[in-house]
Amino acid sequence: MTLVRRAQQLLLAAAAVVLAVMGVVTPLDATPQLIVGGLAFGFALLVMTRRGRLAAQVLTLLSVLASSRYIWWRLSSTLDFDTTLDWILGLLLIAAELYAFVILLLGAFQTVHVLERKPVPLPADRARWPTVDVFIPTYNEPLDLVRPTVLAAQALDWPADKLRVHLLDDGCRAEFRAFAVRARVNYIVRAEHKHAKAGNLNHALTVTDGELIAIFDSDHIAARSFLQLTVGWFVRDPRLGMLQTPHHFYNADPIERNLGQFRRVPNEGELFYGHVQGGNDFWNATFFCGSCAIIRRSGLAAVGGIATGSVTEDALTSLELQRIGYGTAYLNVRQAAGLATDTLAAHIGQRVRWAQGMAQILRVSNPLFGRGLGLGQRLCYLNASLHFLYGLPRLIFLLGPLAYLLFGAHICAASPTLLLAYLLPHLCHAMLVDAHVRRRFRYAFWNNIYETVLAIYILVPTLVALLQPRAGVFKVTDKGVLAEGGFDRRIARRYLILLLASTAGVALALARLILWDEYDVGTVLINLAWCTFSVFTLGAVLAVACESRQVRRMHRLPLTLRAALRTTSGHVLATKTRDLSLGGAWLDWTEPMAVNEHVELGLFVGFAECWFPARVVACDRGRLQLAFAPLSLRQESELVQALFGRPDAWVDWERGRPDDQPLASLRTLMQKSARGIRAAATVERRLVAGALLAVATISVCFLLARTGWRVQPLVERVSELGSVMSDRLQSAADVR
Amino acid sequence: MKMVAIVSLKGGVGKTTTAANLGAALSQHAPGGVLLVDCDPRNQLGIHFGLGCGAPGLTQRSLRGGSWARAAHQVWDGVTCLPFGAPSAAERGDFESLLAGRAELLREGLADPALERFGFAVIDAAPWPSQLLESLLPLADLVLIVLSADPASFATLPSLQALLQQHCRAAAHVLINCVDGTRLARDVRAVIAAQPEVSVLPFVVHRDQAVPEALASERPVLEHAPMSQAAEDFRCLADWVVDALATQPGKGEGAPARSERADDEAAPLVTGANQ
């Protein structure tokens, strides 16, 4: 009976595969292809209305089929080139498309089932709770940044005899030692400083002995419930080696800030922590991300400590753990928050390091062929590594239309109609999947911006890392150079050059459309649309390079807490906070209040309350601004608890944010793009003027070259066009 | 009528102030109004509403016979106060012996139909230990024991335990009053909260200059300084009391009486505070 059923299942699967393959490889003409594509798209739109995993999987399947069909058609019917130039450019394009296709397949596989793991309660018997060492590695961060992290770690809800906090100071700074003594945490330094953070952690492993190790970067402030919510999994599963929680940032990263979209649009990290890591977890391929995570000491010991073979030591460590059979887990509860990078330059520098590290992993510890991994794990790591190689493909997609517009190269040997008939389903289905599956984690067109910002900067480092994996860290830039209005000229220069090239492409396309090529209007139009999209993307990227910088030592959190203000007269007034930072607070307020008056601010968190001495800074329009007076260590710790320690501190961070609306995203980004182009043109007047001149000269030369360097035919053509236009206008007026 | 008794174990912790302000805050929740009953021979509850000390109260009514309701005065919107009365020494002696003879005196006095129509009665209880306190505790649906956040409150903790065990039929909870931002106040609160078998309310009433000022102006804090933390605390307390009374298993009388005000002919309630 079971045999029969098994056979039936096999037969069904085989039939499905055959059908799918036939669906992918059957060639069709433009019209039937468009009809089939349209029907599939209509079906997908129906599926869109359903939420849930099955709908997502159906949409993904449709998208994979549409894309496979497109790629098959491209490979089988469009690689028929005439000239050498056509061959070179055409192969580059198809290579980039193949790369994107592979990433699409791997991505679909990786997130086929997003595991939404929930916290496991701890056993009632506290004797079974493991001992925990909290590591806070630091190297050159200022003490002000590290203090709240240490105080929050100390306040973690955990039996005092089972919790030890260690400050791992690789900078050997006296003030850090003094602070550690005052705060009563363990202070660890080492004699040499090999292998940076990995070395620092490994050294601390030798002088501690807790069963579990919780690691927080020096700016990641933990909620008091961090261990309560996470450790349960380690008790339940003795083979669990590592558990990661999301990295949450309470300030705007440069992209969010410069585009003015903080908390309105999912940031770059949310796709990974909201969606991809859950997918990884299903395949037991959760990546360790270096912070806000717990590792089992015995597991670390078995792999020889934190790995040092890559600049992304964290991901490599989890890979090694998984190789020897340890489980890994991802728990999507935000139980810590940190600071995002301040400047675009720093943002790029950090991402370049990640890209380089993941590329190194591909060589140093090849996840595809190395021992010990399951297929799912292999493909997840392969995707993570390959994903960071998007530099070159992105550039090819950006500059692709120039091949035809500038050089007249035909890089896709197909009629424009047929191309559209195959291309549109491929693109539209991919967008539908994103709008459904990723609707809460990444908005349409934003991926384009996030990747284009980095593409040109990670191109070389990833290639170097692939060729020479042990070459070490590739430093791009430490500091940006801010020009007037905060425009980062140095970072923006490369984008600007790409933008000028694309603008030239648009100009050429218009010229071609009007002055010649009227026999191939379709091709010109497709390239024009493509090139315009590049201009749009690069404009938005330039807007990112306009650093609208607000330097604030303490980041304010919009936070409504019940509060009370005690004046020197002994009156206490009930109020609410509007926002709060480690330096001060804004309150709802209606009474008159003298500036510099000394007050006491009481904050009510749950049933607890704590009071802080403060000074009135400003009082106007229903608001009162306070700056805290110097706080005792105990008060500082309480303030950290009120701000960051609440278990629900980050629960409704994105409350009120709608699901993805592709058209709204497009509109927003187009506005930003226009702003970016304007800003760039203002700051780089000379460069832009020169480029425009060059484009004009080249265009004229082109035209002259086509007419055999005689001006006469050109003039005739222009006047002919003029008369045609005036005729048309005349006839239009007549009709009216 | 649901009865809330406000009890203290030492002087100066704010028992009477709490009773007065809780009564005012509760009136927002009680369509039938709130009855404040002063069962403290010091007769100070009325002061919070500007009710003169000379007005006859429940002692005089008990001794001379007649409805207690005749001694009640509406003192604030939705709040009616039944003073203890300022008995002479002889009257006090008579009242005590009357009480010793008739344990049901208080129950019968409050069972007046004209008083039953109030949604809530807040009783400012007699000091401990006393006959009066022991006879009124069994009547209460809810007992609130007021402690102040000072070290002297520790000393009262053993008597608190004894009181709860011997006389309290109803749920008893500790309310901590006069809390300020000092470390001492917070530690006292923590120690009291850590006592076994003592239920401490999850919120406190803060030390606030608005409270004595409200007394000086003979109005509840709620009216005198509605934005103050103390007013906020009393509103919070009233909310909690309403919740607690609604969820606890009552004495079988169901929801608080909701009869309308106008249909009462038995008690010519004196309106206005001063007379």
Coordinates of C-alpha atoms in Angstrom, one line a residue, chain B:
Chain B
M1 CA -23.5 49.8 48.3
K2 CA -19.9 48.7 48.2
M3 CA -17.9 49.7 51.3
V4 CA -14.2 50.5 51.2
A5 CA -12.6 51.0 54.6
I6 CA -9.5 53.1 54.9
V7 CA -7.4 52.0 57.8
S8 CA -4.1 53.1 59.3
L9 CA -2.0 51.7 62.1
K10 CA -0.3 54.9 63.1
G11 CA -1.1 58.6 62.9
G12 CA 0.1 61.0 60.2
V13 CA 0.2 58.6 57.3
G14 CA -2.6 60.3 55.4
K15 CA -5.5 58.0 56.1
T16 CA -8.2 60.7 56.2
T17 CA -6.7 62.5 53.3
T18 CA -6.8 59.3 51.3
A19 CA -10.4 58.7 52.2
A20 CA -11.5 62.2 51.2
N21 CA -9.6 62.2 47.9
L22 CA -10.5 58.6 47.1
G23 CA -14.2 59.5 47.7
A24 CA -13.9 62.4 45.3
A25 CA -12.1 60.3 42.6
L26 CA -14.6 57.5 43.0
S27 CA -17.5 59.8 42.4
Q28 CA -16.5 59.9 38.7
H29 CA -17.4 56.1 38.6
A30 CA -20.5 56.1 40.7
P31 CA -23.8 57.3 39.1
G32 CA -25.4 57.0 42.6
G33 CA -22.8 59.1 44.2
V34 CA -20.2 58.3 46.9
L35 CA -20.9 58.3 50.6
L36 CA -18.0 59.3 52.8
V37 CA -18.4 58.0 56.4
D38 CA -16.2 59.4 59.1
C39 CA -15.8 56.7 61.7
D40 CA -12.8 58.3 63.3
P41 CA -13.7 60.1 66.6
R42 CA -11.3 62.9 65.6
N43 CA -14.0 63.9 63.1
Q44 CA -11.6 65.4 60.6
L45 CA -12.9 64.0 57.3
G46 CA -15.3 66.9 56.7
I47 CA -12.5 69.4 56.9
H48 CA -11.3 68.3 53.5
F49 CA -14.6 69.6 52.1
G50 CA -15.0 72.6 54.3
L51 CA -17.6 70.9 56.5
G52 CA -17.7 72.6 59.9
C53 CA -16.7 70.5 62.9
G54 CA -19.8 71.4 64.8
A55 CA -22.2 69.6 62.6
P56 CA -23.9 66.7 64.3
G57 CA -22.9 63.3 63.0
L58 CA -23.5 59.6 63.3
T59 CA -22.9 59.6 67.1
Q60 CA -25.7 62.1 67.7
R61 CA -28.0 60.2 65.4
S62 CA -27.2 56.9 67.1
L63 CA -27.8 58.3 70.6
R64 CA -30.9 60.2 69.8
G65 CA -32.4 57.8 67.3
G66 CA -33.4 58.7 63.8
S67 CA -32.0 58.1 60.3
W68 CA -28.3 58.6 59.8
A69 CA -29.1 60.1 56.5
R70 CA -30.3 63.2 58.2
A71 CA -26.8 63.9 59.3
A72 CA -25.3 63.5 55.8
H73 CA -24.3 66.5 53.7
Q74 CA -23.6 66.7 50.1
V75 CA -20.1 68.3 50.1
W76 CA -19.0 68.1 46.5
D77 CA -20.4 67.0 43.2
G78 CA -21.4 63.4 43.7
V79 CA -19.9 63.2 47.2
T80 CA -21.9 63.1 50.4
C81 CA -20.2 63.2 53.8
L82 CA -21.5 61.7 57.0
P83 CA -19.4 63.2 59.8
F84 CA -18.7 61.5 63.0
G85 CA -20.1 64.5 64.8
A86 CA -18.2 66.2 67.6
P87 CA -19.5 64.4 70.7
S88 CA -19.1 65.8 74.1
A89 CA -17.2 63.6 76.6
A90 CA -20.4 62.3 78.0
E91 CA -21.8 61.6 74.5
R92 CA -18.6 59.7 73.6
G93 CA -18.9 57.5 76.7
D94 CA -22.6 56.8 75.8
F95 CA -21.7 56.0 72.2
E96 CA -19.0 53.6 73.3
S97 CA -21.2 51.8 75.7
L98 CA -24.0 51.7 73.0
L99 CA -21.5 50.2 70.6
A100 CA -20.3 47.7 73.1
G101 CA -23.9 46.5 73.6
R102 CA -24.9 46.5 70.0
A103 CA -22.3 45.2 67.6
E104 CA -24.7 45.7 64.7
L105 CA -25.0 49.4 65.4
L106 CA -22.9 50.4 62.4
R107 CA -24.5 47.9 60.0
E108 CA -28.0 49.1 61.0
G109 CA -27.1 52.7 60.7
L110 CA -25.7 52.3 57.2
A111 CA -28.6 50.1 56.1
D112 CA -30.8 53.2 55.8
P113 CA -32.5 53.1 52.4
A114 CA -31.5 56.7 51.9
L115 CA -27.8 55.7 52.2
E116 CA -28.1 52.4 50.4
R117 CA -28.6 54.2 47.1
F118 CA -25.0 55.4 47.0
G119 CA -22.8 53.3 44.7
F120 CA -19.8 53.4 47.1
A121 CA -19.2 54.1 50.7
V122 CA -15.7 55.1 51.7
I123 CA -15.2 54.7 55.5
D124 CA -12.5 56.7 57.3
A125 CA -11.9 54.1 59.9
A126 CA -11.2 54.6 63.6
P127 CA -7.6 54.4 64.8
W128 CA -6.3 51.0 65.8
P129 CA -6.8 49.4 68.2
S130 CA -10.4 50.3 69.0
Q131 CA -13.9 48.8 69.4
L132 CA -15.2 51.0 66.6
L133 CA -12.6 49.7 64.2
E134 CA -13.2 46.1 65.0
S135 CA -17.0 46.5 64.5
L136 CA -16.7 48.3 61.2
L137 CA -14.0 46.0 59.5
P138 CA -16.4 43.1 59.0
L139 CA -18.7 45.5 57.0
A140 CA -16.1 46.4 54.4
D141 CA -16.0 44.9 51.0
L142 CA -12.4 46.1 50.6
V143 CA -9.9 47.3 53.2
L144 CA -7.1 49.7 52.3
I145 CA -4.3 50.0 54.9
V146 CA -2.4 53.2 54.4
L147 CA 1.3 53.2 55.2
S148 CA 3.7 56.0 54.6
A149 CA 7.0 55.4 53.0
D150 CA 9.1 56.0 56.1
P151 CA 10.9 53.7 58.4
A152 CA 8.4 54.1 61.2
S153 CA 6.0 52.1 59.1
F154 CA 8.1 49.0 59.7
A155 CA 7.2 49.1 63.3
T156 CA 3.5 48.7 62.4
L157 CA 4.0 45.7 60.3
P158 CA 3.5 43.1 63.1
S159 CA 0.3 44.8 64.2
L160 CA -0.8 44.9 60.5
Q161 CA -0.4 41.1 60.4
A162 CA -2.5 40.7 63.6
L163 CA -5.2 43.0 62.4
L164 CA -5.5 41.2 59.1
Q165 CA -5.7 37.8 60.7
Q166 CA -8.2 38.7 63.4
H167 CA -10.7 41.1 61.9
C168 CA -10.5 41.1 58.1
R169 CA -13.0 39.2 56.3
A170 CA -12.6 41.2 53.1
A171 CA -9.6 41.6 50.9
A172 CA -7.0 43.9 52.5
H173 CA -4.4 45.8 50.5
V174 CA -1.6 48.1 51.5
L175 CA -1.4 51.5 50.0
I176 CA 1.9 53.3 50.3
N177 CA 1.5 57.1 50.7
C178 CA 3.9 60.1 50.7
V179 CA 6.4 58.5 48.3
D180 CA 9.1 60.8 47.1
G181 CA 12.1 60.3 44.9
T182 CA 14.5 59.4 47.7
R183 CA 16.3 56.2 48.0
L184 CA 14.9 55.6 51.5
A185 CA 11.3 55.9 50.3
R186 CA 12.0 53.4 47.6
D187 CA 13.7 50.9 49.9
V188 CA 10.9 51.2 52.4
R189 CA 8.5 50.4 49.6
A190 CA 10.5 47.5 48.5
V191 CA 10.7 46.0 52.0
I192 CA 7.0 46.4 52.6
A193 CA 6.2 44.8 49.3
A194 CA 8.4 41.9 50.2
Q195 CA 6.4 41.0 53.3
P196 CA 4.7 37.7 53.1
E197 CA 0.9 37.7 53.2
V198 CA 0.7 41.4 52.5
S199 CA -0.8 42.6 49.3
V200 CA 0.8 45.9 48.3
L201 CA -0.9 47.9 45.6
P202 CA 1.2 48.2 42.5
F203 CA 1.1 52.0 42.6
V204 CA 1.7 54.6 45.3
V205 CA 0.5 58.0 46.2
H206 CA 3.3 60.5 45.9
R207 CA 4.3 63.2 48.3
D208 CA 3.0 66.3 46.7
Q209 CA 2.7 69.9 47.9
A210 CA -0.6 70.0 46.1
V211 CA -2.2 67.8 48.8
P212 CA -1.8 70.1 51.8
E213 CA -2.7 73.0 49.6
A214 CA -5.9 71.3 48.6
L215 CA -6.7 70.8 52.2
A216 CA -6.1 74.5 52.9
S217 CA -8.5 75.4 50.1
E218 CA -11.0 72.9 51.4
R219 CA -11.3 71.1 48.1
P220 CA -10.2 67.6 47.0
V221 CA -6.8 67.5 45.1
L222 CA -8.8 66.5 42.1
E223 CA -10.3 69.9 41.9
H224 CA -7.6 72.0 43.4
A225 CA -4.7 70.7 41.2
P226 CA -6.1 68.3 38.6
M227 CA -2.8 68.1 36.8
S228 CA -0.8 67.1 39.9
Q229 CA 0.7 63.8 40.4
A230 CA -1.3 63.3 43.6
A231 CA -4.5 63.8 41.7
E232 CA -3.3 61.3 39.1
D233 CA -2.5 58.9 41.9
F234 CA -6.0 59.2 43.4
R235 CA -7.6 58.7 40.0
C236 CA -5.5 55.6 39.6
L237 CA -6.5 54.4 43.1
A238 CA -10.2 54.9 42.3
D239 CA -9.9 53.0 39.0
W240 CA -8.2 50.2 40.9
V241 CA -10.9 50.1 43.6
V242 CA -13.7 49.9 41.0
D243 CA -11.9 47.1 39.3
A244 CA -11.2 45.2 42.5
L245 CA -14.8 45.5 43.7
A246 CA -16.2 44.5 40.3
T247 CA -14.0 41.3 40.2
Q248 CA -14.2 40.2 43.8
P249 CA -17.0 37.9 44.9
G250 CA -19.3 40.2 46.7
K251 CA -21.6 39.6 49.6
G252 CA -24.4 38.5 47.3
E253 CA -25.8 41.9 46.6
G254 CA -24.6 42.2 43.0
A255 CA -23.8 45.4 41.4
P256 CA -23.7 48.7 43.4
A257 CA -27.2 50.2 43.8
R258 CA -28.0 52.5 40.9
S259 CA -31.2 54.3 42.1
E260 CA -31.7 57.8 41.0
R261 CA -31.0 60.7 43.3
A262 CA -34.3 62.5 43.0
D263 CA -36.6 59.7 44.4
D264 CA -35.5 60.1 48.0
E265 CA -37.9 61.6 50.5
A266 CA -36.6 60.2 53.7
A267 CA -33.4 62.2 54.0
P268 CA -33.4 66.0 53.6
L269 CA -29.8 66.1 52.6
V270 CA -28.2 69.4 53.4
T271 CA -26.6 70.7 50.2
G272 CA -23.6 73.0 50.5
A273 CA -20.6 72.5 52.7
N274 CA -20.7 75.3 55.2
Q275 CA -23.7 76.1 57.2

